[in-house]
Coordinates of C-alpha atoms and ligand atoms in Angstrom, one line a residue:
M1 CA 24.2 22.5 60.2
I2 CA 26.7 24.5 62.4
G3 CA 24.8 27.7 63.8
T4 CA 26.3 31.0 64.3
K5 CA 28.7 31.3 67.3
G6 CA 29.4 34.4 69.2
R7 CA 31.3 35.5 72.5
V8 CA 29.8 37.4 75.5
V9 CA 31.3 41.1 75.5
A10 CA 29.1 42.3 78.5
V11 CA 26.9 41.1 81.1
N12 CA 24.2 43.4 82.5
G13 CA 21.8 41.5 84.8
N14 CA 19.9 38.9 82.7
M15 CA 21.0 40.6 79.7
V16 CA 24.2 39.7 77.8
S17 CA 25.8 41.4 74.8
V18 CA 27.3 39.0 72.4
R19 CA 29.6 39.7 69.5
F20 CA 28.7 37.3 66.8
D21 CA 30.2 36.1 63.4
G22 CA 27.6 35.2 60.9
A23 CA 23.7 35.7 60.7
V24 CA 21.5 36.0 63.7
S25 CA 17.8 37.2 63.8
M26 CA 15.6 38.8 66.3
N27 CA 13.8 36.4 68.6
E28 CA 16.3 33.7 67.6
V29 CA 17.2 31.4 70.5
G30 CA 20.8 31.3 71.8
Y31 CA 22.6 29.3 74.4
V32 CA 25.2 30.9 76.7
K33 CA 27.8 28.3 77.6
V34 CA 28.9 28.5 81.1
A35 CA 30.6 25.7 83.0
D36 CA 28.8 22.7 81.7
K37 CA 25.5 24.4 81.4
R38 CA 23.8 26.0 78.4
L39 CA 21.5 28.8 79.3
K40 CA 18.6 29.5 77.2
S41 CA 18.3 33.0 75.9
E42 CA 16.6 35.1 73.3
V43 CA 17.8 37.7 70.8
I44 CA 16.2 40.9 71.6
R45 CA 18.2 43.5 69.9
I46 CA 20.7 43.2 66.9
R47 CA 23.3 46.1 66.3
N48 CA 25.6 45.3 63.5
D49 CA 27.7 42.4 64.8
V50 CA 26.6 42.8 68.4
S51 CA 23.4 41.2 69.8
Q52 CA 21.5 41.5 73.0
L53 CA 20.1 38.4 74.5
Q54 CA 17.8 38.1 77.5
V55 CA 18.7 35.1 79.5
F56 CA 15.8 32.9 80.8
E57 CA 17.9 31.8 83.7
I58 CA 20.0 33.2 86.7
T59 CA 23.1 34.7 84.8
K60 CA 25.6 34.1 87.7
G61 CA 28.9 32.9 86.5
I62 CA 28.7 34.3 83.0
T63 CA 31.8 36.2 82.0
V64 CA 33.2 38.1 79.2
G65 CA 34.5 35.8 76.6
D66 CA 32.0 32.9 77.2
E67 CA 30.7 31.2 74.2
V68 CA 27.2 31.6 72.9
E69 CA 25.7 29.2 70.3
Y70 CA 22.7 30.4 68.1
S71 CA 20.3 27.8 67.3
G72 CA 18.8 29.2 64.0
D73 CA 15.2 28.9 65.5
M74 CA 12.9 31.3 66.9
L75 CA 11.7 31.0 70.5
A76 CA 9.0 28.4 69.8
V77 CA 6.7 26.0 71.5
E78 CA 6.0 22.5 70.4
L79 CA 2.4 21.7 69.4
G80 CA 0.9 18.3 69.5
P81 CA -1.3 16.1 71.6
G82 CA -0.5 15.7 75.0
L83 CA -0.5 19.4 76.2
L84 CA -3.9 19.3 78.1
G85 CA -3.3 18.7 81.7
Q86 CA 0.3 19.8 81.6
V87 CA 1.9 22.3 84.0
Y88 CA 4.8 24.0 82.1
D89 CA 7.1 26.8 83.0
G90 CA 7.4 29.8 80.4
L91 CA 9.7 27.8 78.3
Q92 CA 7.4 24.9 78.1
N93 CA 9.4 22.6 80.4
P94 CA 7.0 20.3 82.1
L95 CA 7.4 21.4 85.7
P96 CA 6.5 18.3 87.7
L97 CA 9.0 16.2 85.6
L98 CA 11.7 19.0 86.0
A99 CA 11.2 18.9 89.6
E100 CA 11.4 15.2 89.8
K101 CA 14.7 15.3 87.8
T102 CA 16.4 18.2 89.6
G103 CA 15.0 18.2 93.0
F104 CA 12.8 20.8 94.8
F105 CA 15.2 23.6 93.7
L106 CA 15.0 23.8 90.0
E107 CA 18.5 23.6 88.4
R108 CA 19.4 26.0 85.7
G109 CA 20.2 25.0 82.3
V110 CA 18.0 21.9 82.4
Y111 CA 15.6 21.7 79.7
M112 CA 12.9 18.9 79.0
K113 CA 10.7 17.8 76.0
P114 CA 7.4 19.4 76.5
L115 CA 5.6 16.3 75.1
S116 CA 6.3 12.8 75.8
S117 CA 7.8 10.8 72.9
E118 CA 6.9 7.5 74.3
L119 CA 3.4 7.8 74.9
K120 CA 1.0 6.3 72.0
W121 CA -1.9 7.9 70.4
N122 CA -4.8 6.2 68.8
F123 CA -4.6 7.8 65.2
T124 CA -7.4 7.8 62.8
P125 CA -6.5 9.1 59.4
S126 CA -9.0 11.5 57.7
A127 CA -6.9 12.6 54.7
K128 CA -5.9 10.3 51.8
A129 CA -3.2 10.1 49.2
G130 CA -3.9 12.4 46.5
D131 CA -5.7 15.2 48.6
K132 CA -4.4 18.6 48.3
V133 CA -3.8 20.2 51.5
E134 CA -2.6 23.5 53.1
R135 CA -1.2 24.2 56.5
A136 CA -3.5 23.7 59.3
D137 CA -5.7 21.0 57.3
T138 CA -6.6 17.9 59.1
L139 CA -4.7 14.8 58.3
G140 CA -6.3 12.6 61.1
T141 CA -7.4 12.9 64.5
V142 CA -6.5 11.3 67.9
P143 CA -8.6 11.5 71.1
E144 CA -7.1 13.7 73.8
G145 CA -9.0 13.5 77.0
A146 CA -12.7 14.5 76.0
F147 CA -11.5 16.2 72.7
T148 CA -10.8 15.2 69.2
H149 CA -7.4 16.5 68.6
R150 CA -6.8 17.3 65.1
I151 CA -3.6 16.3 63.6
M152 CA -2.9 19.0 61.3
V153 CA -0.4 20.0 58.6
P154 CA 2.3 22.0 60.5
F155 CA 1.4 25.7 60.4
N156 CA 4.8 26.5 58.8
L157 CA 4.2 24.6 55.8
Y158 CA 3.3 27.5 53.5
G159 CA 1.7 26.6 50.1
T160 CA -0.2 23.6 48.7
Y161 CA 0.8 20.1 49.3
T162 CA -0.4 16.9 47.9
V163 CA -0.8 14.0 50.2
A164 CA 1.7 11.1 49.3
S165 CA 0.6 8.7 52.0
V166 CA -1.0 8.7 55.4
K167 CA -0.5 6.0 58.0
P168 CA -3.5 3.7 58.5
A169 CA -5.4 3.8 61.9
G170 CA -3.3 2.6 64.7
S171 CA -1.3 3.8 67.5
Y172 CA 1.8 6.1 67.1
T173 CA 3.9 8.3 69.0
I174 CA 4.4 12.0 68.3
A175 CA 7.9 11.2 66.8
D176 CA 6.5 8.6 64.3
T177 CA 5.9 9.8 60.7
I178 CA 2.1 9.9 60.1
A179 CA 2.0 11.2 56.6
E180 CA 4.1 12.2 53.6
L181 CA 3.4 15.4 51.7
K182 CA 4.9 16.4 48.4
D183 CA 5.2 20.1 47.8
E184 CA 4.7 21.7 44.3
K185 CA 8.3 21.0 43.1
G186 CA 7.9 17.2 44.1
N187 CA 10.0 17.3 47.3
T188 CA 8.7 15.0 50.1
V189 CA 8.0 16.3 53.6
K190 CA 7.7 13.9 56.5
V191 CA 5.1 14.8 59.0
T192 CA 4.6 13.7 62.5
M193 CA 2.2 14.5 65.1
S194 CA 4.0 17.4 66.5
F195 CA 5.7 20.6 65.3
N196 CA 7.1 23.8 66.6
W197 CA 5.8 27.5 66.1
P198 CA 7.3 30.7 67.3
V199 CA 5.6 31.9 70.2
K200 CA 5.8 35.6 69.0
R201 CA 4.1 35.1 65.9
A202 CA 0.2 35.0 66.0
V203 CA -1.1 31.8 64.6
D204 CA -3.2 32.8 61.4
C205 CA -4.2 29.7 59.7
Y206 CA -7.8 30.7 59.7
E207 CA -10.2 31.8 56.8
E208 CA -11.6 35.0 58.5
R209 CA -11.8 36.7 61.8
L210 CA -15.3 37.1 63.0
K211 CA -16.8 39.8 65.3
P212 CA -17.1 38.5 68.9
K213 CA -20.9 38.6 69.5
E214 CA -22.0 35.5 71.6
P215 CA -21.4 35.9 75.4
M216 CA -19.1 33.7 77.0
V217 CA -21.0 32.8 80.1
T218 CA -19.0 32.7 83.3
R219 CA -21.9 32.0 85.6
V220 CA -21.0 35.0 87.7
R221 CA -23.9 37.3 87.8
L222 CA -22.2 40.6 87.9
I223 CA -20.2 39.6 84.8
D224 CA -22.9 37.8 82.6
T225 CA -25.7 40.3 83.4
F226 CA -23.9 43.7 83.9
Y227 CA -20.4 43.5 82.3
P228 CA -20.4 40.5 79.9
V229 CA -17.4 39.0 78.2
A230 CA -17.8 37.9 74.3
R231 CA -16.5 34.5 73.2
G232 CA -13.4 35.7 71.2
G233 CA -13.2 39.0 73.0
T234 CA -10.8 40.4 75.7
Y235 CA -11.4 41.6 79.2
C236 CA -9.2 42.9 82.0
I237 CA -9.4 42.7 85.8
P238 CA -7.2 45.4 87.4
G239 CA -7.4 45.3 91.1
P240 CA -5.3 46.4 94.1
F241 CA -3.2 43.7 96.2
G242 CA -5.5 41.1 97.7
A243 CA -8.7 42.2 96.1
G244 CA -9.6 39.1 94.6
K245 CA -8.1 38.8 91.1
T246 CA -6.8 35.2 91.4
V247 CA -9.9 34.0 93.1
L248 CA -12.0 35.5 90.3
Q249 CA -9.9 34.0 87.6
Q250 CA -10.0 30.6 89.3
I251 CA -13.9 30.7 89.8
T252 CA -14.1 31.7 86.1
S253 CA -11.6 28.9 84.7
R254 CA -13.9 26.5 86.6
H255 CA -17.3 27.5 85.4
A256 CA -16.8 29.5 82.2
D257 CA -18.6 27.9 79.2
V258 CA -15.4 27.0 77.2
D259 CA -13.6 23.9 76.1
I260 CA -10.2 24.5 77.2
V261 CA -8.7 27.0 79.9
I262 CA -5.1 27.8 79.7
V263 CA -3.8 29.6 82.9
A264 CA -0.5 31.9 82.5
A265 CA 0.3 32.4 86.2
C266 CA 3.0 35.0 86.3
G267 CA 2.7 35.2 90.0
E268 CA 5.3 37.4 91.9
R269 CA 5.2 35.4 95.1
A270 CA 6.7 31.7 95.0
G271 CA 3.7 30.9 97.2
E272 CA 1.2 31.8 95.0
V273 CA 2.5 29.7 92.1
V274 CA 2.8 26.8 94.5
E275 CA -1.0 27.3 95.6
T276 CA -1.8 27.2 92.0
L277 CA -0.2 24.0 91.4
K278 CA -1.5 22.2 94.6
E279 CA -5.2 23.7 94.2
F280 CA -5.8 23.2 90.5
P281 CA -5.4 19.5 90.2
E282 CA -8.0 19.2 93.0
L283 CA -10.6 21.1 91.5
T284 CA -13.5 19.2 89.7
D285 CA -14.9 20.2 86.5
P286 CA -18.6 21.0 87.1
R287 CA -19.6 19.7 83.8
T288 CA -18.1 16.3 83.8
G289 CA -17.2 15.8 87.6
R290 CA -13.8 14.9 86.4
S291 CA -10.6 16.8 87.2
L292 CA -10.5 20.2 85.9
M293 CA -7.0 19.7 85.0
E294 CA -8.0 17.3 82.1
R295 CA -8.9 20.5 80.0
T296 CA -6.5 22.9 81.4
I297 CA -3.1 23.9 80.7
I298 CA -1.0 25.8 83.4
I299 CA 2.0 27.7 82.5
C300 CA 3.6 29.3 85.6
N301 CA 6.8 30.8 86.6
T302 CA 8.9 29.4 89.3
S303 CA 10.6 31.9 91.5
S304 CA 14.0 30.6 90.4
M305 CA 13.4 32.0 87.1
P306 CA 14.4 35.6 86.3
V307 CA 11.6 38.0 84.9
A308 CA 12.4 37.1 81.2
A309 CA 10.6 33.9 81.7
R310 CA 7.5 35.7 82.7
E311 CA 7.6 37.6 79.2
A312 CA 8.0 34.1 77.7
S313 CA 5.1 32.5 79.5
V314 CA 2.5 34.8 78.3
Y315 CA 3.4 34.2 74.8
T316 CA 3.7 30.5 75.2
A317 CA 0.2 30.4 76.6
V318 CA -1.4 32.3 73.8
T319 CA 0.2 30.2 71.3
L320 CA -1.1 27.1 72.9
A321 CA -4.5 28.7 73.0
E322 CA -4.4 29.6 69.3
Y323 CA -3.3 25.9 68.5
Y324 CA -6.3 24.6 70.3
R325 CA -8.7 27.1 68.4
Q326 CA -7.5 25.6 65.1
M327 CA -9.3 22.4 66.3
S328 CA -12.5 24.4 66.4
L329 CA -12.5 24.6 70.2
N330 CA -13.4 27.4 72.5
V331 CA -10.3 28.4 74.6
L332 CA -10.2 30.8 77.5
L333 CA -6.7 32.2 78.4
L334 CA -6.4 33.8 81.6
A335 CA -3.1 35.7 82.4
D336 CA -2.2 36.6 86.0
S337 CA -1.0 39.1 86.2
T338 CA 0.0 40.9 83.2
S339 CA 1.7 43.6 85.5
R340 CA 4.5 41.3 86.1
W341 CA 4.9 40.9 82.5
A342 CA 5.1 44.5 82.0
Q343 CA 7.5 44.8 84.7
A344 CA 9.8 42.5 83.0
M345 CA 9.5 44.5 79.8
R346 CA 10.5 47.5 82.0
E347 CA 13.5 46.0 83.3
M348 CA 14.9 44.8 79.9
S349 CA 14.1 48.1 78.5
G350 CA 16.3 49.7 81.0
R351 CA 19.2 47.3 80.5
L352 CA 18.9 48.1 76.6
E353 CA 19.0 51.9 77.6
E354 CA 16.0 52.7 75.6
I355 CA 14.4 56.0 76.0
P356 CA 11.8 55.5 78.7
G357 CA 8.2 56.5 78.6
E358 CA 5.8 56.9 81.4
E359 CA 6.9 55.4 84.9
A360 CA 10.1 54.1 82.9
F361 CA 8.1 51.6 81.1
P362 CA 9.2 51.3 77.4
A363 CA 7.5 53.4 74.7
Y364 CA 6.2 50.3 73.0
L365 CA 4.5 49.1 76.2
E366 CA 1.1 49.9 74.8
S367 CA 1.8 48.4 71.3
T368 CA 3.1 45.3 72.9
I369 CA 0.0 44.8 75.1
A370 CA -2.3 45.6 72.3
S371 CA -0.7 42.8 70.1
F372 CA -1.1 40.4 72.8
Y373 CA -4.7 40.9 73.3
E374 CA -5.2 41.1 69.6
R375 CA -4.3 37.3 69.3
A376 CA -7.7 36.6 71.0
G377 CA -10.5 36.2 68.4
I378 CA -13.3 34.1 67.1
V379 CA -12.4 32.7 63.8
R380 CA -13.9 30.8 60.8
L381 CA -11.5 27.9 60.0
R382 CA -10.9 26.5 56.5
D383 CA -13.3 23.7 57.0
G384 CA -16.2 26.4 57.9
S385 CA -15.9 25.4 61.7
I386 CA -15.5 28.0 64.3
G387 CA -13.1 28.3 67.1
S388 CA -12.2 31.0 69.7
V389 CA -9.6 32.5 71.9
T390 CA -10.9 34.6 74.8
I391 CA -8.3 36.5 76.9
G392 CA -8.7 38.0 80.4
G393 CA -5.8 39.4 82.1
T394 CA -5.5 40.8 85.6
V395 CA -3.3 44.0 86.3
S396 CA -2.0 44.7 89.5
P397 CA -1.5 48.4 89.8
A398 CA 0.7 49.6 92.6
G399 CA -1.6 51.1 95.3
G400 CA -4.6 50.2 93.3
N401 CA -4.0 53.3 91.0
F402 CA -5.9 52.7 87.8
E403 CA -4.2 55.6 86.2
E404 CA -0.9 53.9 85.8
P405 CA 0.4 52.9 82.3
V406 CA -0.3 49.1 82.4
T407 CA -3.9 49.5 83.3
Q408 CA -4.4 52.4 80.8
A409 CA -2.7 50.5 78.0
T410 CA -4.8 47.6 78.6
L411 CA -8.1 49.5 78.9
K412 CA -7.4 50.9 75.2
V413 CA -7.6 47.5 73.9
V414 CA -9.9 45.2 75.7
G415 CA -13.6 44.9 75.4
A416 CA -14.7 44.7 78.9
F417 CA -13.3 46.1 82.1
H418 CA -13.9 44.5 85.6
G419 CA -12.4 47.0 88.0
L420 CA -11.9 45.5 91.4
S421 CA -12.5 47.7 94.4
R422 CA -10.4 47.8 97.6
E423 CA -13.5 49.1 99.6
R424 CA -15.7 46.2 98.3
S425 CA -13.2 43.5 99.0
D426 CA -12.4 45.0 102.5
A427 CA -16.2 44.9 103.2
R428 CA -15.9 41.3 102.0
K429 CA -18.3 41.9 99.1
F430 CA -17.2 39.4 96.6
P431 CA -16.7 39.4 93.5
A432 CA -15.2 42.8 94.4
I433 CA -16.0 43.9 90.9
H434 CA -16.9 47.6 91.0
P435 CA -20.8 47.9 90.0
L436 CA -20.6 51.5 88.9
D437 CA -17.0 51.9 87.4
S438 CA -16.8 48.7 85.2
W439 CA -18.0 48.5 81.7
S440 CA -18.4 46.2 78.8
K441 CA -18.8 46.8 75.1
Y442 CA -20.2 43.3 74.6
K443 CA -23.8 42.1 74.5
G444 CA -24.7 40.1 77.4
I445 CA -27.6 37.6 78.1
I446 CA -30.1 40.1 79.3
P447 CA -31.5 43.0 77.1
A448 CA -29.5 46.3 77.6
E449 CA -32.6 48.3 78.7
K450 CA -33.4 45.9 81.6
V451 CA -29.8 46.2 82.8
S452 CA -29.7 50.0 82.5
Y453 CA -32.9 49.9 84.6
A454 CA -31.5 48.3 87.4
H455 CA -28.2 50.0 87.1
G456 CA -30.1 53.2 87.4
F457 CA -31.1 52.1 91.0
M458 CA -27.7 51.1 91.8
R459 CA -26.4 54.6 90.8
R460 CA -29.0 56.6 92.2
G461 CA -28.8 54.5 95.3
S462 CA -25.3 55.3 95.7
E463 CA -25.9 59.0 95.1
V464 CA -28.3 58.8 98.0
E465 CA -25.9 57.1 100.2
Q466 CA -23.2 59.6 99.7
M467 CA -25.7 62.5 100.4
M468 CA -26.7 60.7 103.6
K469 CA -23.2 60.8 104.6
V470 CA -23.2 64.7 104.6
V471 CA -26.9 65.3 105.8
G472 CA -27.4 62.4 107.8
E473 CA -30.6 60.0 107.6
E474 CA -33.1 62.6 108.9
G475 CA -32.1 64.9 106.3
T476 CA -33.1 62.3 103.5
S477 CA -36.6 62.0 102.3
I478 CA -38.3 58.6 102.6
E479 CA -38.5 58.5 98.7
D480 CA -34.8 58.8 98.4
Y481 CA -34.2 56.4 101.2
V482 CA -36.3 53.6 99.4
I483 CA -34.2 54.1 96.4
Y484 CA -31.1 53.8 98.6
L485 CA -32.7 50.3 100.0
K486 CA -33.3 49.1 96.4
G487 CA -29.9 50.0 95.4
E488 CA -28.7 48.0 98.5
L489 CA -30.9 45.0 97.5
I490 CA -29.4 44.8 94.0
D491 CA -26.0 44.9 95.5
S492 CA -26.7 42.2 98.2
V493 CA -28.8 39.7 96.2
Y494 CA -27.4 40.1 92.7
F495 CA -24.0 41.8 92.6
Q496 CA -22.5 39.6 95.6
Q497 CA -22.4 35.9 94.9
N498 CA -21.3 33.5 97.5
S499 CA -18.4 31.3 96.0
F500 CA -18.7 29.0 99.0
D501 CA -22.2 28.1 98.3
A502 CA -22.8 25.0 96.1
V503 CA -25.8 26.8 94.3
D504 CA -25.0 30.4 94.4
A505 CA -21.2 29.8 93.2
A506 CA -22.4 29.4 89.8
V507 CA -25.6 30.7 88.3
S508 CA -26.8 29.4 84.9
P509 CA -27.7 31.9 82.3
E510 CA -31.5 30.7 82.4
R511 CA -31.7 31.4 86.1
Q512 CA -30.1 34.9 85.7
I513 CA -32.6 35.8 83.2
Y514 CA -35.3 34.4 85.2
V515 CA -34.3 35.9 88.7
F516 CA -33.4 39.2 87.1
D517 CA -37.0 39.7 86.0
K518 CA -38.2 38.9 89.5
L519 CA -35.7 41.6 90.8
L520 CA -36.7 44.2 88.3
K521 CA -40.4 43.8 89.5
I522 CA -39.3 44.6 93.0
L523 CA -37.3 47.5 91.8
A524 CA -40.2 48.9 89.8
S525 CA -42.7 48.6 92.7
K526 CA -43.7 51.5 94.3
F527 CA -43.4 50.9 98.2
T528 CA -44.7 53.2 100.9
F529 CA -43.5 53.1 104.4
G530 CA -44.6 54.8 107.4
D531 CA -41.0 55.7 108.4
K532 CA -37.5 54.7 107.4
N533 CA -37.2 52.1 110.1
E534 CA -40.2 50.3 108.9
G535 CA -38.7 50.3 105.3
R536 CA -35.4 49.2 106.4
S537 CA -36.6 46.2 108.5
W538 CA -39.0 45.4 105.6
F539 CA -36.1 45.2 103.0
N540 CA -33.9 43.3 105.5
K541 CA -36.5 40.6 105.6
L542 CA -36.9 40.6 101.8
R543 CA -33.1 40.4 101.3
Q544 CA -32.8 37.5 103.6
R545 CA -35.5 35.6 101.7
F546 CA -33.9 36.4 98.4
L547 CA -30.6 35.2 99.7
D548 CA -32.2 31.9 100.8
Y549 CA -33.9 31.8 97.3
N550 CA -30.4 32.2 95.6
G551 CA -29.2 29.4 97.7
S552 CA -31.8 27.1 96.7
E553 CA -31.7 24.4 93.9
W554 CA -33.0 25.9 90.6
K555 CA -36.7 25.0 90.2
S556 CA -36.7 23.1 93.4
D557 CA -39.7 23.0 95.8
R558 CA -38.0 25.3 98.0
F559 CA -37.0 27.7 95.1
T560 CA -40.8 27.9 94.2
S561 CA -42.1 28.2 97.8
L562 CA -39.5 31.0 98.6
E563 CA -40.5 32.7 95.3
K564 CA -44.0 32.8 96.3
E565 CA -43.1 34.2 99.7
I566 CA -41.1 36.9 98.1
E567 CA -43.8 37.7 95.5
A568 CA -46.4 37.7 98.5
M569 CA -44.3 40.1 100.5
V570 CA -43.9 42.6 97.8
S571 CA -47.5 42.5 96.3
E572 CA -48.8 43.1 99.9
R573 CA -46.6 46.3 100.0
S574 CA -46.7 47.3 96.5
G575 CA -48.7 50.2 95.4
G576 CA -48.4 49.4 91.7
L577 CA -45.5 49.4 89.1
D578 CA -43.7 51.9 87.6
K579 CA -44.6 52.5 83.9
T580 CA -41.4 52.0 82.1
I581 CA -41.1 48.6 83.5
E582 CA -44.4 47.4 82.1
K583 CA -42.9 47.5 78.6
L584 CA -39.8 45.8 79.5
L585 CA -41.3 43.1 81.3
A586 CA -44.1 42.5 78.8
Ligands
ATP601 N1 -15.1 35.6 95.5 C1 -14.4 35.3 96.8 N2 -15.2 34.9 97.7 C2 -14.6 34.9 98.9 N3 -13.4 35.2 99.2 C3 -12.8 35.9 98.3 C4 -13.2 36.0 97.0 N4 -12.3 36.7 96.3 C5 -11.3 37.0 97.1 N5 -11.6 36.5 98.4 C6 -10.6 36.6 99.5 O1 -9.5 37.4 99.3 C7 -8.3 36.8 99.3 C8 -7.4 37.5 98.4 O2 -7.8 37.2 97.0 P1 -6.6 36.9 95.7 O3 -5.7 36.1 96.1 O4 -7.6 36.5 94.8 O5 -6.5 38.5 95.5 P2 -5.4 38.9 94.5 O6 -6.0 40.2 93.9 O7 -5.1 38.1 93.5 O8 -4.2 39.4 95.3 P3 -2.7 39.6 94.9 O9 -2.6 41.0 94.3 O10 -1.7 39.4 96.0 O11 -2.3 38.8 93.7 C9 -8.5 35.4 99.1 O12 -7.4 34.6 99.9 C10 -10.0 35.4 99.8 O13 -9.8 35.2 101.3
MG602 MG1 -3.4 37.2 92.7

């Protein structure tokens, strides 16, 4: 089939206007032909016989009159076994292979197959001739790393099909036909182990969406105990420059209780992307001791690609996440940073001369962000099994001002907010999640009443601290001062977590639940001190013990003996417990 053709009539940055002859649809892929190169582009607006395309490459050299070929296909990703462990750019080009082929400076107009067509996979059929199947039903499986990769009826085969034949167990490439299906009219469709799906359309081959309830444990105390994230839920991490967004996402990608992690790195600095590429493969999976990369996919932008590619990368990433969700797996998608993506939208919108909204972002910024996060979710598949996609996105607002449009639009749709604070990161209090301003709508691993009891001390402690700045320590009562010390204690032994300490870096939910009760007892104890100095030095000593306790192996001898020491210190000082806590700890 010969696709529609057109000619460039105008070039504006990485947007070209093309007059065409024939039929063209939104989000269709077109190739601008310049010299001997074909530059991949996407149709983002159509007016009569002129379409606007965003070019995913540097547009240098494109001139009026250049030919454009429309492909007839939407911007899509290839789905199939072999995605895990890959590092792709936003257009699903395997970056290491691309670099091998074109050298360090990636050449434009070079596109490579996302999945190897030579690699053989060990296929085991599960469907048989005569079975009635629908899209996303399983025809067979192949092992992919530690997972059972379902070979499914391509998601774009709508309707009911009858299996005519399935290949016997054996090894096949993704290009081999593994099954033949007959549609209701009797036409035969050949199915291979891979197929394409348009990135801007949410994969919807499930029976029903469920309410995210179960916590997705991250082993970061501040998150799991105070501001939890649910499996299939969404959260955002806004934070000023250098406050620890990327590090927090890396910690999460390592320790989160999920099967697969997909990282969409739209870093603004080339260095950052290189860092991700270098560091990630060296990380080990704490659960298996093998390379973390085996259950990870990285989508990242190279500095040689223009902003449009950032746009593509978040959609590519979420589509891959949805694909693995169809295999009844729990997937975590981390997007860093969504602000870069929003800036790409702003740039394009400007070129299209659309009526600008706040801070020149397009009026549809909110709805676009919302529809991205809505692709998260926990679903029940047709076979009754459950899969989930959880999305966490960082936002990097200029000057750390959370009032700006991208942060605000994101806050409207996500279920949890982990706001990073400049003050805390400057003080090297990590993770720099703000303990008072953050929030979560999800249920965590610890009952809400207990959490809010501890939170109360943090809030009141911070009020006393503010007051002390005005009236000085002398003007503060000893009772208030003890509340301040208790607030400080929670901050240093529970909120802050040492990501360089082998034990403290990742805390199991059992340990969090256990230790939190110990902490609550300290908070609820009525302490009396002769003066503030005495109180301060006693709390300092307690804090040090507690930090050692945090650093000791769960339930080890050292752990138990430090716990005894802490309890002895407390009971020696305590004049009884606050009444409210007795009910909570009962
Ligand atoms: N949990 C942590 N433990 C120890 N150090 C940390 C932690 N988080 C961040 N840091 C320190 O802060 C630095 C900056 O962190 P990071 O690169 O994650 O910030 P960012 O918010 O992603 O910045 P940018 O806005 O530039 O993307 C790190 O290089 C590290 O030194
Ligand atoms: Mg960063």
